[in-house]
PDB file of C-alpha atoms in Angstrom:
ATOM      1  CA  MET A1230       3.907  33.883 -12.133  1.00 25.00           C
ATOM      2  CA  ARG A1231       1.482  34.338 -15.511  1.00 25.00           C
ATOM      3  CA  SER A1232       0.544  31.182 -17.499  1.00 25.00           C
ATOM      4  CA  PHE A1233       0.201  34.293 -20.361  1.00 24.00           C
ATOM      5  CA  LEU A1234      -3.012  34.170 -22.546  1.00 24.00           C
ATOM      6  CA  GLY A1235      -6.000  31.558 -22.208  1.00 22.00           C
ATOM      7  CA  ILE A1236      -7.654  31.671 -25.045  1.00 19.00           C
ATOM      8  CA  ALA A1237      -7.838  28.976 -27.040  1.00 21.00           C
ATOM      9  CA  THR A1238      -9.437  31.128 -30.448  1.00 19.00           C
ATOM     10  CA  LEU A1239      -5.375  32.796 -29.904  1.00 19.00           C
ATOM     11  CA  LEU A1240      -4.444  29.944 -31.013  1.00 21.00           C
ATOM     12  CA  THR A1241      -5.018  28.796 -34.550  1.00 19.00           C
ATOM     13  CA  GLY A1242      -1.193  29.352 -35.537  1.00 23.00           C
ATOM     14  CA  ILE A1243       0.044  25.822 -36.084  1.00 27.00           C
ATOM     15  CA  VAL A1244       4.197  26.122 -35.058  1.00 29.00           C
ATOM     16  CA  SER A1245       5.756  22.931 -37.182  1.00 30.00           C
ATOM     17  CA  PHE A1246       9.924  21.868 -38.062  1.00 31.00           C
ATOM     18  CA  SER A1247      11.200  20.189 -40.857  1.00 36.00           C
ATOM     19  CA  SER A1248       9.456  16.973 -40.121  1.00 39.00           C
ATOM     20  CA  ALA A1249       5.246  16.775 -41.092  1.00 43.00           C
ATOM     21  CA  ALA A1250       4.679  16.944 -36.891  1.00 62.00           C
ATOM     22  CA  LYS A1251       2.711  19.633 -35.401  1.00 76.00           C
ATOM     23  CA  LEU A1252       1.460  21.059 -32.264  1.00 79.00           C
ATOM     24  CA  THR A1253      -2.488  19.702 -32.691  1.00 85.00           C
ATOM     25  CA  GLN A1254      -5.264  19.948 -29.915  1.00 88.00           C
ATOM     26  CA  VAL A1255      -6.903  17.241 -28.632  1.00 90.00           C
ATOM     27  CA  THR A1256     -10.506  18.353 -27.790  1.00 88.00           C
ATOM     28  CA  SER A1257     -12.397  15.135 -26.606  1.00 88.00           C
ATOM     29  CA  GLY A1258     -11.548  11.801 -24.908  1.00 88.00           C
ATOM     30  CA  TRP A1259     -10.550  12.895 -21.798  1.00 87.00           C
ATOM     31  CA  ASP A1260     -12.084  14.255 -18.325  1.00 89.00           C
ATOM     32  CA  ASN A1261     -12.195  17.742 -18.173  1.00 90.00           C
ATOM     33  CA  PRO A1262     -13.703  19.280 -14.879  1.00 91.00           C
ATOM     34  CA  THR A1263     -11.552  23.140 -14.621  1.00 90.00           C
ATOM     35  CA  ARG A1264     -12.064  23.714 -19.323  1.00 88.00           C
ATOM     36  CA  LEU A1265      -8.412  23.722 -19.553  1.00 89.00           C
ATOM     37  CA  SER A1266      -7.113  22.663 -23.067  1.00 86.00           C
ATOM     38  CA  PHE A1267      -5.000  20.027 -24.772  1.00 88.00           C
ATOM     39  CA  TYR A1268      -2.538  20.557 -26.969  1.00 85.00           C
ATOM     40  CA  ILE A1269      -0.108  17.870 -28.312  1.00 85.00           C
ATOM     41  CA  TYR A1270       3.368  17.221 -29.989  1.00 83.00           C
ATOM     42  CA  VAL A1271       3.476  13.614 -31.571  1.00 82.00           C
ATOM     43  CA  PRO A1272       6.756  13.276 -33.627  1.00 78.00           C
ATOM     44  CA  ASP A1273       6.469  11.185 -37.292  1.00 78.00           C
ATOM     45  CA  LYS A1274       8.681   8.490 -35.521  1.00 76.00           C
ATOM     46  CA  LEU A1275       7.849   7.253 -31.595  1.00 68.00           C
ATOM     47  CA  ALA A1276      10.181   4.950 -30.266  1.00 67.00           C
ATOM     48  CA  THR A1277       8.590   1.664 -28.233  1.00 70.00           C
ATOM     49  CA  ASN A1278       6.488   3.339 -25.162  1.00 71.00           C
ATOM     50  CA  PRO A1279       7.761   6.281 -26.016  1.00 55.00           C
ATOM     51  CA  PRO A1280       7.882   8.977 -22.780  1.00 49.00           C
ATOM     52  CA  VAL A1281       5.704  11.742 -21.967  1.00 45.00           C
ATOM     53  CA  PRO A1282       7.393  14.604 -20.734  1.00 44.00           C
ATOM     54  CA  HIS A1283       5.035  17.415 -19.891  1.00 43.00           C
ATOM     55  CA  PRO A1284       5.669  21.550 -20.147  1.00 45.00           C
ATOM     56  CA  CYS A1285       3.230  23.249 -17.705  1.00 47.00           C
ATOM     57  CA  GLY A1286       2.297  26.701 -17.897  1.00 45.00           C
ATOM     58  CA  GLY A1287       1.319  29.480 -20.405  1.00 50.00           C
ATOM     59  CA  SER A1288      -0.717  29.188 -23.730  1.00 57.00           C
ATOM     60  CA  ALA A1289       0.205  26.104 -25.421  1.00 56.00           C
ATOM     61  CA  GLN A1290       1.917  27.893 -28.640  1.00 59.00           C
ATOM     62  CA  ASP A1291       3.966  30.662 -26.363  1.00 61.00           C
ATOM     63  CA  THR A1292       4.870  27.562 -24.407  1.00 59.00           C
ATOM     64  CA  PHE A1293       5.914  25.095 -27.657  1.00 57.00           C
ATOM     65  CA  GLY A1294       8.123  28.319 -29.019  1.00 57.00           C
ATOM     66  CA  ARG A1295       9.738  29.708 -26.359  1.00 59.00           C
ATOM     67  CA  VAL A1296      10.751  25.137 -25.593  1.00 57.00           C
ATOM     68  CA  ALA A1297      10.371  23.855 -29.057  1.00 59.00           C
ATOM     69  CA  SER A1298      13.782  25.146 -30.458  1.00 62.00           C
ATOM     70  CA  GLY A1299      15.402  22.856 -27.729  1.00 72.00           C
ATOM     71  CA  LEU A1300      12.874  20.080 -27.158  1.00 78.00           C
ATOM     72  CA  ALA A1301      11.334  19.585 -29.803  1.00 77.00           C
ATOM     73  CA  PRO A1302      13.808  18.498 -32.443  1.00 81.00           C
ATOM     74  CA  GLN A1303      15.155  16.067 -29.758  1.00 84.00           C
ATOM     75  CA  ALA A1304      11.339  14.463 -29.158  1.00 82.00           C
ATOM     76  CA  ASP A1305      11.947  14.247 -32.824  1.00 82.00           C
ATOM     77  CA  LYS A1306      14.856  12.133 -32.388  1.00 85.00           C
ATOM     78  CA  LEU A1307      14.204  10.400 -29.061  1.00 83.00           C
ATOM     79  CA  GLY A1308      10.375   9.720 -30.251  1.00 84.00           C
ATOM     80  CA  PHE A1309       9.050  11.028 -26.531  1.00 84.00           C
ATOM     81  CA  ILE A1310       5.819  13.007 -26.941  1.00 85.00           C
ATOM     82  CA  LEU A1311       5.229  16.168 -25.284  1.00 85.00           C
ATOM     83  CA  ILE A1312       2.039  17.537 -23.731  1.00 85.00           C
ATOM     84  CA  PHE A1313       1.231  21.098 -23.640  1.00 84.00           C
ATOM     85  CA  PRO A1314      -2.043  22.072 -21.708  1.00 85.00           C
ATOM     86  CA  GLN A1315      -3.609  25.539 -21.164  1.00 83.00           C
ATOM     87  CA  THR A1316      -5.423  27.223 -19.286  1.00 81.00           C
ATOM     88  CA  PRO A1317      -8.492  29.914 -19.207  1.00 79.00           C
ATOM     89  CA  ASN A1318      -7.192  31.624 -16.360  1.00 78.00           C
ATOM     90  CA  THR A1319      -3.646  34.178 -15.703  1.00 71.00           C
ATOM     91  CA  CYS A1320      -2.499  31.347 -13.995  1.00 77.00           C
ATOM     92  CA  TRP A1321      -2.622  27.501 -13.081  1.00 80.00           C
ATOM     93  CA  ASP A1322      -4.618  26.633 -10.415  1.00 83.00           C
ATOM     94  CA  CYS A1323      -1.811  25.714  -7.421  1.00 80.00           C
ATOM     95  CA  SER A1324      -2.845  26.868  -4.541  1.00 79.00           C
ATOM     96  CA  SER A1325      -7.167  25.945  -4.119  1.00 84.00           C
ATOM     97  CA  PRO A1326      -7.606  22.438  -1.900  1.00 86.00           C
ATOM     98  CA  ARG A1327      -9.066  20.462  -5.123  1.00 90.00           C
ATOM     99  CA  SER A1328      -5.731  21.129  -6.534  1.00 89.00           C
ATOM    100  CA  LEU A1329      -3.462  19.691  -3.808  1.00 90.00           C
ATOM    101  CA  LYS A1330      -4.821  16.951  -3.710  1.00 92.00           C
ATOM    102  CA  HIS A1331      -5.042  13.131  -5.429  1.00 95.00           C
ATOM    103  CA  ASP A1332      -7.693  13.256  -7.795  1.00 94.00           C
ATOM    104  CA  GLY A1333      -9.395  16.847  -6.139  1.00 94.00           C
ATOM    105  CA  GLY A1334     -10.345  17.970  -9.481  1.00 95.00           C
ATOM    106  CA  GLY A1335      -8.725  20.716  -9.699  1.00 92.00           C
ATOM    107  CA  ASP A1336      -5.811  21.779 -12.797  1.00 90.00           C
ATOM    108  CA  THR A1337      -3.512  19.804 -11.427  1.00 92.00           C
ATOM    109  CA  HIS A1338      -6.654  16.511 -11.951  1.00 94.00           C
ATOM    110  CA  GLY A1339      -7.249  17.816 -15.085  1.00 93.00           C
ATOM    111  CA  MET A1340      -3.107  17.804 -16.528  1.00 90.00           C
ATOM    112  CA  VAL A1341      -2.624  14.316 -15.532  1.00 92.00           C
ATOM    113  CA  ASN A1342      -6.149  12.996 -17.793  1.00 93.00           C
ATOM    114  CA  MET A1343      -4.136  14.174 -20.495  1.00 91.00           C
ATOM    115  CA  VAL A1344      -1.554  11.513 -19.552  1.00 90.00           C
ATOM    116  CA  LYS A1345      -3.285   9.160 -19.021  1.00 91.00           C
ATOM    117  CA  TYR A1346      -4.946   9.510 -22.446  1.00 91.00           C
ATOM    118  CA  THR A1347      -2.003  10.389 -23.774  1.00 89.00           C
ATOM    119  CA  LEU A1348      -0.450   7.186 -22.371  1.00 89.00           C
ATOM    120  CA  GLU A1349      -4.037   5.173 -23.534  1.00 89.00           C
ATOM    121  CA  LYS A1350      -3.793   6.103 -26.858  1.00 89.00           C
ATOM    122  CA  TYR A1351       0.181   5.890 -28.151  1.00 87.00           C
ATOM    123  CA  SER A1352       1.361   2.945 -25.668  1.00 86.00           C
ATOM    124  CA  GLY A1353       3.543   5.204 -24.002  1.00 85.00           C
ATOM    125  CA  ASP A1354       5.917   4.454 -20.547  1.00 87.00           C
ATOM    126  CA  ALA A1355       3.714   4.921 -18.014  1.00 88.00           C
ATOM    127  CA  SER A1356       7.676   5.160 -15.954  1.00 89.00           C
ATOM    128  CA  LYS A1357       8.226   7.496 -18.190  1.00 90.00           C
ATOM    129  CA  VAL A1358       6.083  10.657 -17.479  1.00 91.00           C
ATOM    130  CA  PHE A1359       8.054  14.067 -16.682  1.00 90.00           C
ATOM    131  CA  VAL A1360       6.830  17.527 -15.806  1.00 90.00           C
ATOM    132  CA  THR A1361       8.001  20.941 -16.550  1.00 87.00           C
ATOM    133  CA  GLY A1362       7.614  24.735 -16.479  1.00 85.00           C
ATOM    134  CA  SER A1363       8.395  28.089 -15.518  1.00 84.00           C
ATOM    135  CA  SER A1364       7.139  30.238 -13.810  1.00 83.00           C
ATOM    136  CA  SER A1365       2.821  29.777 -12.660  1.00 81.00           C
ATOM    137  CA  GLY A1366       3.946  26.848 -14.777  1.00 84.00           C
ATOM    138  CA  GLY A1367       6.961  25.645 -12.615  1.00 87.00           C
ATOM    139  CA  MET A1368       4.085  26.342  -9.270  1.00 86.00           C
ATOM    140  CA  ALA A1369       2.261  23.445 -10.695  1.00 87.00           C
ATOM    141  CA  THR A1370       5.082  21.690 -11.568  1.00 90.00           C
ATOM    142  CA  ASN A1371       5.723  21.497  -8.047  1.00 92.00           C
ATOM    143  CA  ALA A1372       1.968  20.714  -7.417  1.00 91.00           C
ATOM    144  CA  LEU A1373       1.825  17.734 -10.023  1.00 93.00           C
ATOM    145  CA  VAL A1374       4.544  15.973  -8.414  1.00 94.00           C
ATOM    146  CA  ALA A1375       3.674  16.712  -4.911  1.00 95.00           C
ATOM    147  CA  THR A1376       0.036  15.226  -6.344  1.00 95.00           C
ATOM    148  CA  TYR A1377       0.428  12.658  -8.539  1.00 96.00           C
ATOM    149  CA  PRO A1378       3.494  10.329  -7.376  1.00 97.00           C
ATOM    150  CA  ASP A1379       2.479   7.700  -9.052  1.00 96.00           C
ATOM    151  CA  VAL A1380       2.221   9.978 -12.296  1.00 94.00           C
ATOM    152  CA  PHE A1381       4.866  11.342 -12.813  1.00 93.00           C
ATOM    153  CA  ALA A1382       9.060   9.797 -12.394  1.00 93.00           C
ATOM    154  CA  ALA A1383      10.804  13.442 -12.593  1.00 93.00           C
ATOM    155  CA  GLY A1384       9.975  16.966 -12.033  1.00 93.00           C
ATOM    156  CA  ALA A1385      11.843  20.255 -13.382  1.00 92.00           C
ATOM    157  CA  SER A1386      10.957  23.360 -12.177  1.00 92.00           C
ATOM    158  CA  PHE A1387      11.660  27.160 -13.584  1.00 90.00           C
ATOM    159  CA  SER A1388      11.070  30.373 -11.288  1.00 89.00           C
ATOM    160  CA  GLY A1389       8.165  28.651  -8.935  1.00 87.00           C
ATOM    161  CA  ALA A1390       7.681  28.073  -5.917  1.00 85.00           C
ATOM    162  CA  PRO A1391       6.963  25.517  -3.447  1.00 86.00           C
ATOM    163  CA  ALA A1392       3.960  22.715  -3.530  1.00 79.00           C
ATOM    164  CA  PHE A1393       1.841  24.050  -0.679  1.00 72.00           C
ATOM    165  CA  ALA A1394       2.514  27.242   2.619  1.00 54.00           C
ATOM    166  CA  CYS A1395       3.512  30.025   0.731  1.00 61.00           C
ATOM    167  CA  TRP A1396       0.484  29.826  -2.302  1.00 53.00           C
ATOM    168  CA  ASN A1397      -1.949  27.665  -0.197  1.00 48.00           C
ATOM    169  CA  GLY A1398      -5.091  29.075   0.878  1.00 42.00           C
ATOM    170  CA  ALA A1399      -3.903  32.534  -1.101  1.00 41.00           C
ATOM    171  CA  GLY A1400      -6.301  31.995  -3.847  1.00 36.00           C
ATOM    172  CA  LEU A1401      -6.440  31.744  -7.357  1.00 32.00           C
ATOM    173  CA  ASN A1402      -4.844  33.682  -9.618  1.00 34.00           C
ATOM    174  CA  THR A1403      -4.622  36.631  -6.436  1.00 36.00           C
ATOM    175  CA  GLY A1404      -1.092  36.677  -7.666  1.00 40.00           C
ATOM    176  CA  GLY A1405      -0.161  36.749  -4.323  1.00 42.00           C
ATOM    177  CA  THR A1406       1.820  34.530  -1.197  1.00 45.00           C
ATOM    178  CA  ASP A1407       0.841  33.259   2.263  1.00 49.00           C
ATOM    179  CA  PRO A1408       1.682  36.395   4.413  1.00 44.00           C
ATOM    180  CA  GLY A1409       4.245  33.796   5.805  1.00 46.00           C
ATOM    181  CA  CYS A1410       6.197  33.484   2.977  1.00 55.00           C
ATOM    182  CA  GLN A1411       6.632  37.233   2.779  1.00 47.00           C
ATOM    183  CA  THR A1412       7.848  37.200   6.513  1.00 49.00           C
ATOM    184  CA  GLY A1413      10.252  34.594   6.002  1.00 52.00           C
ATOM    185  CA  LYS A1414       7.733  32.506   8.565  1.00 57.00           C
ATOM    186  CA  LYS A1415       8.588  29.562   6.490  1.00 69.00           C
ATOM    187  CA  PRO A1416       7.968  26.260   7.414  1.00 73.00           C
ATOM    188  CA  ALA A1417      10.360  23.762   8.689  1.00 81.00           C
ATOM    189  CA  ALA A1418      11.873  21.149   6.003  1.00 87.00           C
ATOM    190  CA  GLN A1419       9.880  18.936   7.921  1.00 89.00           C
ATOM    191  CA  THR A1420       6.739  20.473   7.689  1.00 85.00           C
ATOM    192  CA  TRP A1421       7.654  20.597   4.010  1.00 86.00           C
ATOM    193  CA  GLY A1422       7.850  17.343   3.485  1.00 91.00           C
ATOM    194  CA  ASP A1423       4.904  16.408   5.431  1.00 89.00           C
ATOM    195  CA  LEU A1424       2.583  18.671   3.786  1.00 87.00           C
ATOM    196  CA  VAL A1425       4.067  17.089   0.668  1.00 92.00           C
ATOM    197  CA  ARG A1426       2.938  13.325   1.845  1.00 93.00           C
ATOM    198  CA  GLY A1427      -0.448  14.915   2.891  1.00 91.00           C
ATOM    199  CA  ALA A1428      -1.601  15.155  -0.141  1.00 92.00           C
ATOM    200  CA  TYR A1429      -1.647  11.533  -1.372  1.00 95.00           C
ATOM    201  CA  PRO A1430      -1.568  10.187   2.229  1.00 92.00           C
ATOM    202  CA  GLY A1431      -1.763   6.614   0.436  1.00 90.00           C
ATOM    203  CA  PHE A1432       1.308   6.529  -2.509  1.00 96.00           C
ATOM    204  CA  ASN A1433       3.956   4.268  -0.890  1.00 95.00           C
ATOM    205  CA  GLY A1434       5.545   4.084  -3.936  1.00 96.00           C
ATOM    206  CA  THR A1435       8.739   6.018  -5.209  1.00 96.00           C
ATOM    207  CA  ARG A1436       8.911   9.504  -4.874  1.00 97.00           C
ATOM    208  CA  PRO A1437      10.090  11.321  -8.414  1.00 96.00           C
ATOM    209  CA  ALA A1438      13.033  12.975  -8.061  1.00 97.00           C
ATOM    210  CA  MET A1439      13.075  17.509  -8.489  1.00 97.00           C
ATOM    211  CA  GLN A1440      15.288  19.602 -10.808  1.00 97.00           C
ATOM    212  CA  ILE A1441      14.846  22.755  -9.350  1.00 97.00           C
ATOM    213  CA  TRP A1442      15.797  26.354 -11.577  1.00 96.00           C
ATOM    214  CA  HIS A1443      15.571  30.172 -10.165  1.00 96.00           C
ATOM    215  CA  GLY A1444      17.369  33.570 -11.239  1.00 97.00           C
ATOM    216  CA  THR A1445      18.654  35.472  -8.529  1.00 97.00           C
ATOM    217  CA  THR A1446      17.355  38.957  -9.588  1.00 96.00           C
ATOM    218  CA  ASP A1447      13.656  37.309 -10.047  1.00 91.00           C
ATOM    219  CA  THR A1448      11.121  40.372  -9.041  1.00 86.00           C
ATOM    220  CA  VAL A1449       8.414  37.600  -9.897  1.00 82.00           C
ATOM    221  CA  VAL A1450       8.849  35.214  -8.081  1.00 83.00           C
ATOM    222  CA  THR A1451      10.786  35.608  -5.362  1.00 85.00           C
ATOM    223  CA  TYR A1452      14.538  33.920  -5.483  1.00 91.00           C
ATOM    224  CA  GLY A1453      14.093  32.921  -1.826  1.00 88.00           C
ATOM    225  CA  TYR A1454      11.527  30.436  -3.294  1.00 88.00           C
ATOM    226  CA  LEU A1455      14.358  28.253  -4.417  1.00 94.00           C
ATOM    227  CA  ALA A1456      15.895  27.152  -1.051  1.00 92.00           C
ATOM    228  CA  ASP A1457      12.116  26.511   0.226  1.00 89.00           C
ATOM    229  CA  GLN A1458      12.029  23.933  -2.625  1.00 93.00           C
ATOM    230  CA  LEU A1459      14.894  22.578  -2.121  1.00 96.00           C
ATOM    231  CA  ALA A1460      13.895  22.325   1.514  1.00 93.00           C
ATOM    232  CA  GLN A1461      10.949  20.324   0.670  1.00 93.00           C
ATOM    233  CA  TRP A1462      11.668  17.719  -1.605  1.00 96.00           C
ATOM    234  CA  SER A1463      15.626  16.867  -0.465  1.00 97.00           C
ATOM    235  CA  ASN A1464      13.228  15.949   3.038  1.00 96.00           C
ATOM    236  CA  VAL A1465      11.019  13.967   0.998  1.00 96.00           C
ATOM    237  CA  LEU A1466      12.906  11.772  -1.047  1.00 97.00           C
ATOM    238  CA  GLY A1467      15.437  12.114   2.301  1.00 97.00           C
ATOM    239  CA  VAL A1468      18.940  13.589   0.157  1.00 97.00           C
ATOM    240  CA  PRO A1469      20.172  16.251   2.415  1.00 96.00           C
ATOM    241  CA  PHE A1470      22.563  18.631   0.475  1.00 97.00           C
ATOM    242  CA  SER A1471      25.912  17.631   0.107  1.00 98.00           C
ATOM    243  CA  ARG A1472      28.022  20.296  -2.076  1.00 98.00           C
ATOM    244  CA  ASN A1473      27.731  22.867  -4.627  1.00 98.00           C
ATOM    245  CA  VAL A1474      28.982  22.726  -8.248  1.00 98.00           C
ATOM    246  CA  THR A1475      30.592  26.495  -9.554  1.00 98.00           C
ATOM    247  CA  ASN A1476      29.606  27.651 -13.098  1.00 98.00           C
ATOM    248  CA  ASP A1477      27.624  24.809 -14.262  1.00 98.00           C
ATOM    249  CA  PRO A1478      26.145  24.576 -16.180  1.00 98.00           C
ATOM    250  CA  LEU A1479      27.002  28.172 -17.602  1.00 97.00           C
ATOM    251  CA  SER A1480      29.552  30.970 -15.710  1.00 98.00           C
ATOM    252  CA  GLY A1481      27.120  32.542 -13.359  1.00 98.00           C
ATOM    253  CA  TYR A1482      25.315  29.128 -12.147  1.00 98.00           C
ATOM    254  CA  THR A1483      25.824  27.258  -9.548  1.00 98.00           C
ATOM    255  CA  LYS A1484      24.203  23.725  -9.136  1.00 98.00           C
ATOM    256  CA  MET A1485      22.799  22.532  -5.554  1.00 98.00           C
ATOM    257  CA  VAL A1486      23.561  19.189  -5.707  1.00 98.00           C
ATOM    258  CA  HIS A1487      21.737  17.035  -3.119  1.00 98.00           C
ATOM    259  CA  GLY A1488      22.342  13.622  -2.098  1.00 98.00           C
ATOM    260  CA  ASP A1489      24.282  11.906  -5.122  1.00 97.00           C
ATOM    261  CA  GLY A1490      22.603  14.386  -7.535  1.00 97.00           C
ATOM    262  CA  THR A1491      20.229  11.667  -8.953  1.00 98.00           C
ATOM    263  CA  LYS A1492      17.286  12.983  -7.258  1.00 98.00           C
ATOM    264  CA  VAL A1493      17.310  16.512  -5.876  1.00 98.00           C
ATOM    265  CA  VAL A1494      19.157  19.246  -7.999  1.00 98.00           C
ATOM    266  CA  GLY A1495      18.944  22.908  -7.934  1.00 98.00           C
ATOM    267  CA  TYR A1496      20.237  25.755  -9.977  1.00 98.00           C
ATOM    268  CA  SER A1497      21.077  29.091  -8.756  1.00 98.00           C
ATOM    269  CA  ALA A1498      21.561  31.451 -11.764  1.00 98.00           C
ATOM    270  CA  GLN A1499      23.411  34.621 -10.677  1.00 98.00           C
ATOM    271  CA  GLY A1500      22.085  38.392 -12.504  1.00 97.00           C
ATOM    272  CA  VAL A1501      19.226  36.268 -13.857  1.00 97.00           C
ATOM    273  CA  GLY A1502      15.713  37.589 -13.095  1.00 94.00           C
ATOM    274  CA  HIS A1503      12.542  36.339 -14.732  1.00 88.00           C
ATOM    275  CA  ILE A1504      12.668  33.652 -16.210  1.00 83.00           C
ATOM    276  CA  VAL A1505      15.646  31.538 -16.159  1.00 91.00           C
ATOM    277  CA  PRO A1506      15.771  30.107 -20.264  1.00 89.00           C
ATOM    278  CA  PHE A1507      14.802  26.654 -20.426  1.00 87.00           C
ATOM    279  CA  ARG A1508      17.882  24.135 -20.551  1.00 91.00           C
ATOM    280  CA  GLU A1509      16.770  21.196 -22.829  1.00 89.00           C
ATOM    281  CA  LYS A1510      20.187  18.911 -22.125  1.00 93.00           C
ATOM    282  CA  GLU A1511      20.202  19.186 -18.582  1.00 96.00           C
ATOM    283  CA  VAL A1512      16.560  18.643 -17.838  1.00 92.00           C
ATOM    284  CA  LEU A1513      16.650  15.261 -19.935  1.00 91.00           C
ATOM    285  CA  GLN A1514      19.274  14.489 -19.032  1.00 95.00           C
ATOM    286  CA  PHE A1515      17.913  14.633 -15.178  1.00 95.00           C
ATOM    287  CA  PHE A1516      15.127  12.390 -16.791  1.00 92.00           C
ATOM    288  CA  GLY A1517      17.333  10.187 -17.769  1.00 91.00           C
ATOM    289  CA  LEU A1518      16.034  10.204 -21.916  1.00 87.00           C
ATOM    290  CA  LEU A1519      20.007  10.983 -22.757  1.00 87.00           C
TER     291      LEU A1519
END
């Protein structure tokens, strides 16, 4: 739920790998309505029209450190760019009307502006922009995919919560949820879907695919949000549940396939708390980058 430290002065250290590429800060050239910080990892050798996966949540360096051992080598190998946003607040704003509306001026707007800056500067492939995040970043992933279906091709939410309803109206950084979700009075799947469709009423294109991970013993962000997210996105994308696959990708994990598995997939991690370890192979395969 927390996005860890959001103070740029704590991010002076640079993490580097065998290549000369580093995590570096972008300080200008993009519209920043909520004072976010913008860090980027650009491999030495870019692909032509590189994809832009977009990790989300945590301090930039913290998130980079947790996922870079798997993602940075893949970025170096495949030539895609990684963006690491950072909020000055405790958590991402995934609840206010400005963040839950297309071009509403909230955190989601600022993060999308990072994507647009990167696409323009590096001649990126606008059809291959993806977002992933854990905890507060998982919530932001849901909000970004809901409010900017014209920007993202797919999202992967780890230990997050659905866009709207459960967090809508809870207030920025309160750490609380909507009382209806806490007491089990949750929307039906159609209502979940309508909330997403209402975030950008004029959109009539292809909706992003969603991959969702959650641990059964998570005491920070309730495990029930896995089912809520699956209900929301299966309705939005029109793909009902089809089957479970046990012990996939690890012993104790259950893969929840909707439709043919290309648009909506869930992973229930038995005995795993907060947060589910990042699985770059499965994420990048779902994104079509492996």
